Every structure is written in structure tokens, then in C-alpha cells.
């Protein structure tokens, strides 16, 4: 962990903006090291920026994100603005010599993502990290260690879903987020990319996919009358991994009753692991010779949990994932292990979801 | 229900043979009507047949299945012999004018299944029914009513798996059941066909599939040294239904820790239903406007349960599904509603699993 | 198992009457041995008796239970009539030299139960068994073996509930079952006695209890206007066991949403076991050193299950418990291990529930 | 929420000390209002105090807790030191005119708690709040609203447990915490008091209890040989509430496999609610007329959750409960609704657990 305080800029103050702010405020309290300096916050207007800077404890405020991204007292730029702004913001920050913590998805288009990865490659001394929160949960980390240590043998099959129902209501009004130009991908860009991040962390790279997409609510109300939804409500895919394993993949934003059903299971030759983010403090593990699945509650056996709480079964929370993400970035900057997914790894995730969106039931090879 | 007692022949005395026997003994006790006459039981040897006839309460025994299938006092033939015998036995029984209750899968090959369906079509006064037990469970029937009545709106997506782990142990010896010639399909023929039966009952016919299969344990020990496994340990598929809905499908016989994980969910435009056969007395239902999923325990609201037990939450069992299956066959013979899947419907199931086995990630249109 | 067929009389044709009939019809099919002869069935009227004899497959019918209880061709009398008839019926059968299978609770009053146990003691060559179904489930038997073999160390604490909601509706009409004279105890007599049967099978005899009872719906509608409910809707107790362990105990017939919540857990010095009859095929076990609780699904490791089904996770059903109960009685008659609870053991159960009903929060010592 | 920043002193830096620190750092970020000033931190030595002040972001450090408790720039004193220090620390802070946030249990003895409540009553302008975290979770608050609004009718029965297994290992060394003088009560003081706090918040005041306690591991190893454990490992109680409802109560620190099993249920005349802190984001609710229990995941319907996260099913964490607790204290100081349990209410909790510890199965009336 860094001993020198690093300066932070935060762009955006919504769901994820607040989440980054909480993480920056508590990362050193939880994990030690120097407290980051909360230098500058950017939001849409001066008034909003000032109000949120006060609330989140940032020293300065601006309505010009460019100022935040390039501020001389800033070392790290947290980007939580709408997806369409990710590329220009990240590029400005990289060019100004900053480390970048960017929320997912990386960009609206695969071309944008590719350009960003290319630029990041030319700034190799600067860290980039994408906000794939769920990679950080103690239960997921424990699962990943189990898989990589061979505790369930060779992983042969993956089954994963990420379902929510935030778009299930057909009366939800049309928005620009539902267009290709404004919103990019649909469920794949919002939810599916998370599942890809977990799947590849557990199973290794994807070599081939076949997918189907579906738009369940074809038109949505707008002040100008019904307008068409362009990006997918739901997608299904079959996966071949480079390792020889295979998998199924599903994501939906219209799955009635699902709130954060990021659920996956792995079948290994010697055991199985099952996880559901709606109960993110439970990992279900079966190993050859055991009677059935055992519930592993989050606890001190999961190292990153201990810094938050020494008591097992005392639930770790969604927001706390972001504190670990911030710690990983600070550690990497201080010379610790590389953190990820960086922009290069993020591009691989983008390739997979864009291939899924483009597939129509025919196999598509994922170029690497 | 029939008022005239019908004569029963039972061929086979293993897992399913005993299950048929229990069903025949209790069907009238549970549902009323005339008790079937347990006429004749066929098994591999005279001694075995005699012993099981005594245990199951059949009047006569034989080591010649042909005698059982064609016995003049027999009205219905229960066929629970190995899959490779299904075609000759069913054909003999049909030709002798019998109704046929045949365990799944229908046959080893698609050609066999087609021939059987063709023959059955020429014996339209005789009932055929395939032993797709899980269609009969009270919870499944309740789900089917919910879907068909529109309680969850229009069904748009199906997700289903049927996983067990009976072949997970790599030291499990090689057997002829693992060859194409002796065993036909692998996980698809044993497990996947059940999932197809439920899926099509809920979602209607399949129009197109794309699938992948996998052999996890390539060779298995035999007295003559390792021998190759020819049929699939696991299969994954994407489905397009004629209705426009889509779905994902997975089955495995090597899924460590899974015992009878026949689990599916449907996302409708107004709600969702989730089921897992390992907890076959629970149906989880969410309808638009409700806070989350509600647990529906099997109880008197599910009509076929009441005949077994008037008290809710008093678990219905696996074997009792077969009593309902027997009742459905008897009712149909007595002029009640047609029961199924009959051989024509069973052929449609076979087409789907054989198409999955033949697919290699490319879309295959299911001809009907 | 007996090789000579035994003659059966069945008194009563309701929930439990049908359950006994199904058990008698299938016990030899499942477990081998001679099929019982279904000799005579008694019900309230000749017509009813005849109809049910036909449905259940009994040879003869009578409206006089005395004739069934004393029939010369009868060896075993299954008594499933209302609780108030238990004593005269059981006494008549015992005096006629019959074995008796009696549904619980043993009798309406403790005095009756005592008289019945005294009589049974003078007929020691005849078996008596009370219908405590839940003792027979494969999962319960597995739990009992775990406890007695020391797998969870020394059992120190028991927590048990049996909750249903069949009387929760305040508009449910008044009935004679809700009076002391007509119905005896309330929730304790109907549900609580089951919990005592399990608790003492697992933990050994009770030495002391303190209890509270509660009537939630004080008056219920009747054609003559509201009438008072006399017996308890709910009871709570603390237990001291002769072993030194302690326990808590709760039962309710007005627990909204509970259908067959017969749930208990044991804390041993080296592990814990948890069970809920609403998911009667799951046993949850934790042993020192394990990460958490492991789900043990009913399967071939539980011997009495295998006779019904060789496949793990294929649910055992409520009614099948009764088949095992019938088998246990037949085995005992044939000289196998004693079956229970017999009337002497049943009296101990009655003592506990009657002490609970009489307690008002003060400690009451259970005399043995 | 206060507009004027208040000065904070923190005494103690263990599990709860860090938890208070995180709460103070983030309360204004989450809920708005002025950020508290983190003035001074007290720990056992100067070096420790300095290190934790740096880590938690406090301006000053001291090894003298009296200085922190009476510091002129401090408005609120967070006391997270060992239980034996609660009384002198809280009294010093109150006498110095500070608001007090004190971790539970209130004190080692009932006399101490009584003295503290008496003193607090003479400082009525100063707020006191005890750290009963679990009262703050969004799911618990939702449950409390359901009960008080009559959504489940009149609450008639409560069943509650709080089990952990931190003392289950018999080789865990003896410590002064296991003595009456050093540790006060055992499981009741550590766990049971939490359950009382929830129980009385839901059901109203307790009028009478009967209880049993148990020491499972009688002696524990120490460098001087085995030493006796004096305080209870486990306690069970029956409860009568002033409302006429009744309840059962259990707590254990030796319940193998339980980590944070703070589980309770309420049976109302029109519905039931079930909760388990190990899955603290789930509330299970059944209302008359519904099919069964419905899972309510934490989400925006639970107001205090929204400030942390707008997305349903994105888990709230244990530590975040403390942020709400801090907010409640700040609101009360700023003239908002009273927060609690204050010392007067805390004394009522202490009366209950001390009565349980003193009970030996005989009814004890709780004086109010």
C-alpha cells in the first residue's frame, strides 16, 4: 500500500460515483497505508459538483470534467460518467499521465474499446482498472483460489447467468440508453460483461461462442409515441474455452423477480462450486467424497474479508467490494501485484460480448 | 377411471420395474376405479421372474418377454427393460393389441423411434405412453397450469438443466451402455430427454437448436484395459421455440454433487417460475407486483396431490409420480383425456436430443 | 420379514386410513416377505365400508369396528379412527389377541393412555406400535445413527418446533375437537407429540419441563353462535433431559404459512444436525473442522430408502414413511427387532405433552 | 442531519473500534450533512493510539482514555473498549457533557447498568445510544414497520435464537472473559442481549421469563492447568410479553457451524415474518391468502438502503448497519427523532438477560 498520499479526481456522482467516494474515504482505514487526498470532483453543473464535493468530502469541484481529469494534484481519476463518455475521459486522463479507474462497460463500441486499450498500452507506467466489482468479493476470490489450486480437479463446465428485472416493466419509458448509438449493447453491456469477467477469471480465455439475443419489449412509450428498443433485453450463449472446457451463458434485464442474480457454477472433475450474488456471502462447494454441497459463509478464511470484520458470517456488503478494488489499484501503483482487468483485459471482455451480440446462433471464433 | 379390471404385464424388475409394480398396486387405492389384475411378470430367468412375481404380487411369471407382451389376459404392457429392447417389445405388444407403457428413452436410435411411432399410428385404438415421470408431479402440473393460463404473461425465456453425477467417478468401469450401439445417447438419452419433455410441455415445440457435447472421461477401465466412452457426458444447447421464445439447455451425468438436479425456470412477461426436482415439493413463483419469489409447497391446491394426502407440505414422493402416470393411462383407456407423451410426441422429444447430439455448435433446424 | 401372510383389519378410511391401506398393499412389494391379506375394513356405515373396502382392496367390510378388531382371520388391527375411539378399539384388539398399529396420539387423556399401556403389558406377545410416521423417514434414521454413533460428539442442546397453520383462520368453525372432552389436547396432542417422539429418540428421556400454552383464537363461530376453544393453539417449553442436555420445544397450529414445519436441530460437542420435514429429503450436517453445513440428500446411504429407489436425490415421500412403519411391525412380529414406540413408550410421550399442557411456566418434574 | 460538524472521540480500535471509525468517515457521504471531525483516538499505548489514529484518520491520539472522553473539542464519544470499562468511560463522558455511543452490553453487572442509566437521566440533553447494530439493518427496519402497521395482524408468538460457535472448541484457552468478575454474563451478555434488543423492538416489553443456562465446556486449558468457566455457554428461555404474546428464546456460543445465526420469526394473526442475520438481506414474509413465504430482498423499498445503493438485491453489509446507527445519533443530536436504545432502554435489556442468567427454570417476573 502506498505511503505517499495520492490525489483523487472523481467524475460522476451517481450510483457508482458515490460508491467510489465511499471506497476512497475508507480504503486506508480498512487496509492501512496513506489516506488518498480527495482533490476534485466533477459533475454536470457547478452547483451539483459543489454539493457532491461537500457531501463526499472532496476539496474542490468543477463542472468541467477535463479539469478534473488533468488536474496537476491528481494521480488517479475515477470515471463513473455515462458509458458514452468513457472513451474521451479515459483518454484525457491517460494523456495527462493519470492512473484510471473506469467503470464498466469499457465503451459503447468495440472500436472505442480497442482504441482505449491501444492508448493504454503506450502508457504502461499508468495503471488502468475497470470496475468489475464482483471479482473482488471475498467469496469469489475464495472460489477462484479453489479452482486454480485444483481443489475441484480440472474445471470442465461452466454455467452462468446474470439476470435482473429492471427493464421488465413494458411501461418503462423509452430512453436513449436503449439505442445502439446512445447505449451500445443492452443486457450484455450492462450485465453480461460482469459475467464474462467472472467466467474468464475462473475458466480462462474464451475461444468460441454461439449466441442468441432477444428483444422482449419491442417498443416503449415516449412523449413522441412508442419508440423501438434497439439493444437486446436478453442473450444466451454457448461457450468453448481455450482449455477445452465448455459453458453456457445467459443474461437478461427482463427476468421478473431477479434483482442481482449473478449466479454461476463450475463442474470440475473432482468437485463443483456454486455461487449466487444475491447471497454473496455464501459459496457452495462439493468435493468428491463429500455427502453434498457445503455452505461456506464469508469469514476470516477469506483474507480480504478480515480487514473489514474478524467475525465469520457477518455479511460483507456490495459497496465493500469497491474498497478492495481501490486497494488493489493503490497496491499496484505502489509496486504490488498488477491489478485488473486493465484496458487490455477489458478489451477481451468486450470482444466476447460484442461477438455475442453479433451472433445469430452460428459459431463465432473469438480472435485474441 | 376404468370400472373393468384391466390385465397388466410387467417386463423388467429393476428400478423402474419396481416403480411400475408399486404404481399398479396402488393406483385404484389412491384414485378409485377397478384394481388392475397383475397377470404376468417377465424377467431374465424363470427363477428371477418367479421371485419378483411373488414379491410384486403378479399371478404368473415367465422368462420369455414375448409371452408377457402377447398374453391373452393382458391389456397393458409395462416395459421397463434395457433401452435396446424397447423397440421389439413395444412392437410386439402393439401388434398383439395391447396398450403400452414404455420407459424412456423411446429407443436407442432415431430410426427405431420413428418406426415405433409409425407402428403406433396404425394402432390408434391402443394407448401408448412414455415414462416421463416428472411431467406428473403435482408441482410441475401446477406450473404448467400457471403458464398456460397466462399467470406469468407470455413465456419468453426458458432455462433448464438436468444434472446428476452418477458417471463422475473416472474409475467407474466401462460398460456397453457407454457405446453408441449398446447405449445410444449418453446424458442426453438418460437425462436430457426428461428435460425436453418438461420444456416442450411448458414452452411448446422447439424449432431450432444449437448444441455442444462433451466427453469428460474419455476412457474407462475394463478387464481388457481402458476402453473409450463413445456417448456424451454432458451437452449444452440453445433453443428457439416455435412461439418465438428462446432458451438454454444443459445436461450432465458428471456434475459432481448433483443427484437429481432437474432444474428449470421460465421468464414470462408478467412473472417467473423456478423449480428444482431435488426439492420437488417446492415451486417458486414471482408475479409482477410481488416483492420476490414465493414458495408454493405442494398441497391440496394441486389436485393430484390430494388423492395421496390432504395435508399441505406433507411431501409427495418420486414414486408417486408413477401412480399418477398409471392413472392417466387408465383414464385414457376408459375414454378420458388423452395421455402422453405417446409415441408420436415421444418421437418429437427424440428428434430434439438426437439433433443436439449431432450438433457441433451450428444451428440445426428441427423438422416436425 | 414374515413368510406367512398375516391378516389385516383396517378401522377408519380418512387421511391415515388410506395411508395404512397404501402401506399394507406395498410393504411386501418394497421389502419382500409375504403379502399381508387385507381381510376386513370398518367404517361408519355399511355403504362407506363397502366402498372403501373395494377401493383399498379389502376382502370384507363392516360398519361394526368390533367385528374387525376381533375377526378370527385377522392378525393385525390398524386403528385410524378419531382419537376418542383409540382406547376402546385398541383394548378390544389386544383382548382378542391381535397386534395393534394405532395412530397417534395414543388417547384423549393420560389416564386412558396409562390404562392402555397397562393392558398391553399383559399381552406381551402382541406387538403394539404407534403411528409416529416421522421416526421412519430415511433422513431421520440417518440423523439418529449419527447422534448415537457419536458423530457430532455429545448432544448438548435440542431445539425443536412443529408448526402448522390449519387453525390460523379465525373463521374456521368451532368443533368438538377444540374441547377437552372431545379433542383432548390441542396443538400438543396433534403436533407436539410427534416432536416429542423425535426429540426423545434423538436425545433420550426427558427429566423436566417448563411450559406455556396459548389460545390465540378464543372463540370460534358455530351455528349456535361463538363457542370457546378449550385446548391450546400453541405451546412452548423448556426441556431438561436425563442426559444433562437441555432443549427448547415449540408447537403451534396457528403459525401462518407453516404447513409441516417439523424442524429441529441438535448441537453436539463436535457437530450439529438440522432437519425440516417440509424438505424431508434434506439433512444438514456440520462436523467440527468442516466449513459449514453440508446438505445430505436422501439416497442409497440411507438403507430404508434403497428399497424404494436406488437413485439419490429422487425424493422419498410422506406416505412411504408408513410403508417402513408397516415393515417394522411385520419384522417385529416375525421375531426381528422390537418396533416402537409401543404403548409403554407411547405413554412416556403422553406424559410429556400432558405435563406441558398442565404447566404454567413453572418447572414440572416428569416422573418415570 | 447536523449542519455543524461535531467532534468525535473514539476509544478502542478492535472489531468495533474500526467499525465506528468506518461509520464516522462515511456517514455524511452516505446521508449528507456535515462531516464529523475525527478529533482524538484513545488506545492502550501511545504507539498504538498513534498508529490507529493515522489509519482511521483521527487528528490526535492518546493512551489516556480520560483525555479523549473529556476533550473540549469532542462532542460525541464512541466507546468500544472491553465491557469492564464501559461504566467508567461512559460516566466520564456524560459528566464531561458529551453524547455517548457505547457498544453493548452496557456493563458487566446490572448494578453498573442501573447506575449508568441513572446518571444518563440527569444529563437529558445528551444523547446516549447503545451499539445494537442489528436494529439498524434495512431488513429489520422493514420487518418492524410490517409488525407495527398490522400487516401480519396481532403478533402472538415470537421465536428467536442467536447462535455462534466461537467457543465450541474445548481447547480454546481459558480467559478472564469466562469469569463473572471479568466477563460478566456469557452467551447472554455477548449474543443474547442483541436478541433481546430485536425481540422487544418487535414485540414490546417482556413481562415474565423462565430460563435455563448451561455450561458445555466446564473447564478450559490455561498455563496454570484447567480453569473453570463461570458464565453460561448457552441459555434457553420462555417469554411472556406485556402484550399477551409469548415467545421462546435461545442463545449459544457453542453451536457448531453457526456463525451469526441471529434468527427469529413472528407469528401474527394474519401473517408471519422470518429472518436470519446470516442472510441479512432476505426477509421472508407470509400474509394470509398468500401461497407461502415470499423472499423480500433488500432494496429501495427499504429507505435506509437507498442511500447506500439504488439497486435492489445488491447486498447491504454488516458494517453499513453502523453507518445508520451513526446517522441516527447525529439526527437525534440535531433535533430529529430520538435514537435508541438509550441507557434507559438498554437497562431494560440488561434486566432481561440478567434475569435469564439467574433463572433456573422457575418463572421470574420482570419488574419494570
PDB file of C-alpha atoms in Angstrom, chain C residues 75-155:
ATOM      1  CA  UNK C  75     -53.657 -60.810  12.966  1.00  0.00           C
ATOM      2  CA  UNK C  76     -53.059 -57.054  12.960  1.00  0.00           C
ATOM      3  CA  UNK C  77     -55.530 -54.229  13.530  1.00  0.00           C
ATOM      4  CA  UNK C  78     -54.765 -50.832  12.014  1.00  0.00           C
ATOM      5  CA  UNK C  79     -56.650 -48.215  14.025  1.00  0.00           C
ATOM      6  CA  UNK C  80     -57.062 -44.830  12.349  1.00  0.00           C
ATOM      7  CA  UNK C  81     -60.376 -43.741  13.866  1.00  0.00           C
ATOM      8  CA  UNK C  82     -60.885 -40.472  15.809  1.00  0.00           C
ATOM      9  CA  UNK C  83     -58.730 -40.158  18.926  1.00  0.00           C
ATOM     10  CA  UNK C  84     -61.621 -40.651  21.298  1.00  0.00           C
ATOM     11  CA  UNK C  85     -62.076 -44.200  19.974  1.00  0.00           C
ATOM     12  CA  UNK C  86     -58.433 -45.206  20.315  1.00  0.00           C
ATOM     13  CA  UNK C  87     -58.721 -46.727  23.780  1.00  0.00           C
ATOM     14  CA  UNK C  88     -61.765 -48.965  23.267  1.00  0.00           C
ATOM     15  CA  UNK C  89     -60.569 -50.110  19.871  1.00  0.00           C
ATOM     16  CA  UNK C  90     -57.034 -50.875  20.986  1.00  0.00           C
ATOM     17  CA  UNK C  91     -58.283 -52.645  24.071  1.00  0.00           C
ATOM     18  CA  UNK C  92     -60.706 -54.774  22.085  1.00  0.00           C
ATOM     19  CA  UNK C  93     -57.992 -55.743  19.630  1.00  0.00           C
ATOM     20  CA  UNK C  94     -55.477 -56.562  22.344  1.00  0.00           C
ATOM     21  CA  UNK C  95     -58.008 -58.641  24.230  1.00  0.00           C
ATOM     22  CA  UNK C  96     -58.767 -60.507  21.001  1.00  0.00           C
ATOM     23  CA  UNK C  97     -55.103 -61.405  20.685  1.00  0.00           C
ATOM     24  CA  UNK C  98     -54.268 -59.038  17.858  1.00  0.00           C
ATOM     25  CA  UNK C  99     -51.207 -56.947  17.171  1.00  0.00           C
ATOM     26  CA  UNK C 100     -52.131 -53.257  17.100  1.00  0.00           C
ATOM     27  CA  UNK C 101     -50.976 -50.429  14.861  1.00  0.00           C
ATOM     28  CA  UNK C 102     -52.541 -47.322  16.377  1.00  0.00           C
ATOM     29  CA  UNK C 103     -52.410 -43.792  15.097  1.00  0.00           C
ATOM     30  CA  UNK C 104     -51.206 -41.091  17.454  1.00  0.00           C
ATOM     31  CA  UNK C 105     -51.995 -39.534  19.841  1.00  0.00           C
ATOM     32  CA  UNK C 106     -52.496 -42.625  21.947  1.00  0.00           C
ATOM     33  CA  UNK C 107     -55.669 -41.396  23.637  1.00  0.00           C
ATOM     34  CA  UNK C 108     -57.569 -38.347  24.719  1.00  0.00           C
ATOM     35  CA  UNK C 109     -56.432 -38.459  28.340  1.00  0.00           C
ATOM     36  CA  UNK C 110     -53.363 -39.529  30.212  1.00  0.00           C
ATOM     37  CA  UNK C 111     -55.489 -41.930  32.233  1.00  0.00           C
ATOM     38  CA  UNK C 112     -56.627 -43.637  29.062  1.00  0.00           C
ATOM     39  CA  UNK C 113     -53.065 -43.921  27.821  1.00  0.00           C
ATOM     40  CA  UNK C 114     -51.973 -45.356  31.131  1.00  0.00           C
ATOM     41  CA  UNK C 115     -54.728 -47.968  31.046  1.00  0.00           C
ATOM     42  CA  UNK C 116     -53.799 -48.924  27.503  1.00  0.00           C
ATOM     43  CA  UNK C 117     -50.125 -49.329  28.373  1.00  0.00           C
ATOM     44  CA  UNK C 118     -51.064 -51.433  31.380  1.00  0.00           C
ATOM     45  CA  UNK C 119     -53.223 -53.698  29.266  1.00  0.00           C
ATOM     46  CA  UNK C 120     -50.547 -54.014  26.570  1.00  0.00           C
ATOM     47  CA  UNK C 121     -48.041 -55.065  29.221  1.00  0.00           C
ATOM     48  CA  UNK C 122     -50.221 -58.080  29.972  1.00  0.00           C
ATOM     49  CA  UNK C 123     -50.226 -59.028  26.270  1.00  0.00           C
ATOM     50  CA  UNK C 124     -46.517 -59.080  25.799  1.00  0.00           C
ATOM     51  CA  UNK C 125     -46.602 -61.500  22.878  1.00  0.00           C
ATOM     52  CA  UNK C 126     -48.607 -58.987  20.861  1.00  0.00           C
ATOM     53  CA  UNK C 127     -46.893 -56.058  19.253  1.00  0.00           C
ATOM     54  CA  UNK C 128     -48.156 -52.519  19.632  1.00  0.00           C
ATOM     55  CA  UNK C 129     -46.890 -49.630  17.565  1.00  0.00           C
ATOM     56  CA  UNK C 130     -47.998 -46.020  17.449  1.00  0.00           C
ATOM     57  CA  UNK C 131     -48.101 -44.148  14.162  1.00  0.00           C
ATOM     58  CA  UNK C 132     -45.238 -41.721  14.684  1.00  0.00           C
ATOM     59  CA  UNK C 133     -44.511 -41.578  10.955  1.00  0.00           C
ATOM     60  CA  UNK C 134     -41.671 -39.147  11.079  1.00  0.00           C
ATOM     61  CA  UNK C 135     -39.473 -41.533  13.044  1.00  0.00           C
ATOM     62  CA  UNK C 136     -39.312 -43.675   9.914  1.00  0.00           C
ATOM     63  CA  UNK C 137     -38.096 -41.234   7.320  1.00  0.00           C
ATOM     64  CA  UNK C 138     -34.675 -42.221   5.946  1.00  0.00           C
ATOM     65  CA  UNK C 139     -33.252 -38.821   6.794  1.00  0.00           C
ATOM     66  CA  UNK C 140     -34.407 -39.079  10.399  1.00  0.00           C
ATOM     67  CA  UNK C 141     -32.988 -42.544  10.728  1.00  0.00           C
ATOM     68  CA  UNK C 142     -29.683 -41.295   9.349  1.00  0.00           C
ATOM     69  CA  UNK C 143     -29.705 -38.473  11.883  1.00  0.00           C
ATOM     70  CA  UNK C 144     -30.409 -40.861  14.691  1.00  0.00           C
ATOM     71  CA  UNK C 145     -27.484 -43.054  13.673  1.00  0.00           C
ATOM     72  CA  UNK C 146     -25.203 -40.006  13.519  1.00  0.00           C
ATOM     73  CA  UNK C 147     -26.190 -38.982  17.018  1.00  0.00           C
ATOM     74  CA  UNK C 148     -25.938 -42.425  18.552  1.00  0.00           C
ATOM     75  CA  UNK C 149     -22.601 -43.161  16.899  1.00  0.00           C
ATOM     76  CA  UNK C 150     -21.108 -40.018  18.369  1.00  0.00           C
ATOM     77  CA  UNK C 151     -20.549 -38.384  15.008  1.00  0.00           C
ATOM     78  CA  UNK C 152     -21.456 -34.984  16.464  1.00  0.00           C
ATOM     79  CA  UNK C 153     -19.930 -35.689  19.875  1.00  0.00           C
ATOM     80  CA  UNK C 154     -22.140 -35.484  22.923  1.00  0.00           C
ATOM     81  CA  UNK C 155     -25.537 -33.952  22.160  1.00  0.00           C
TER      82      UNK C 155
END
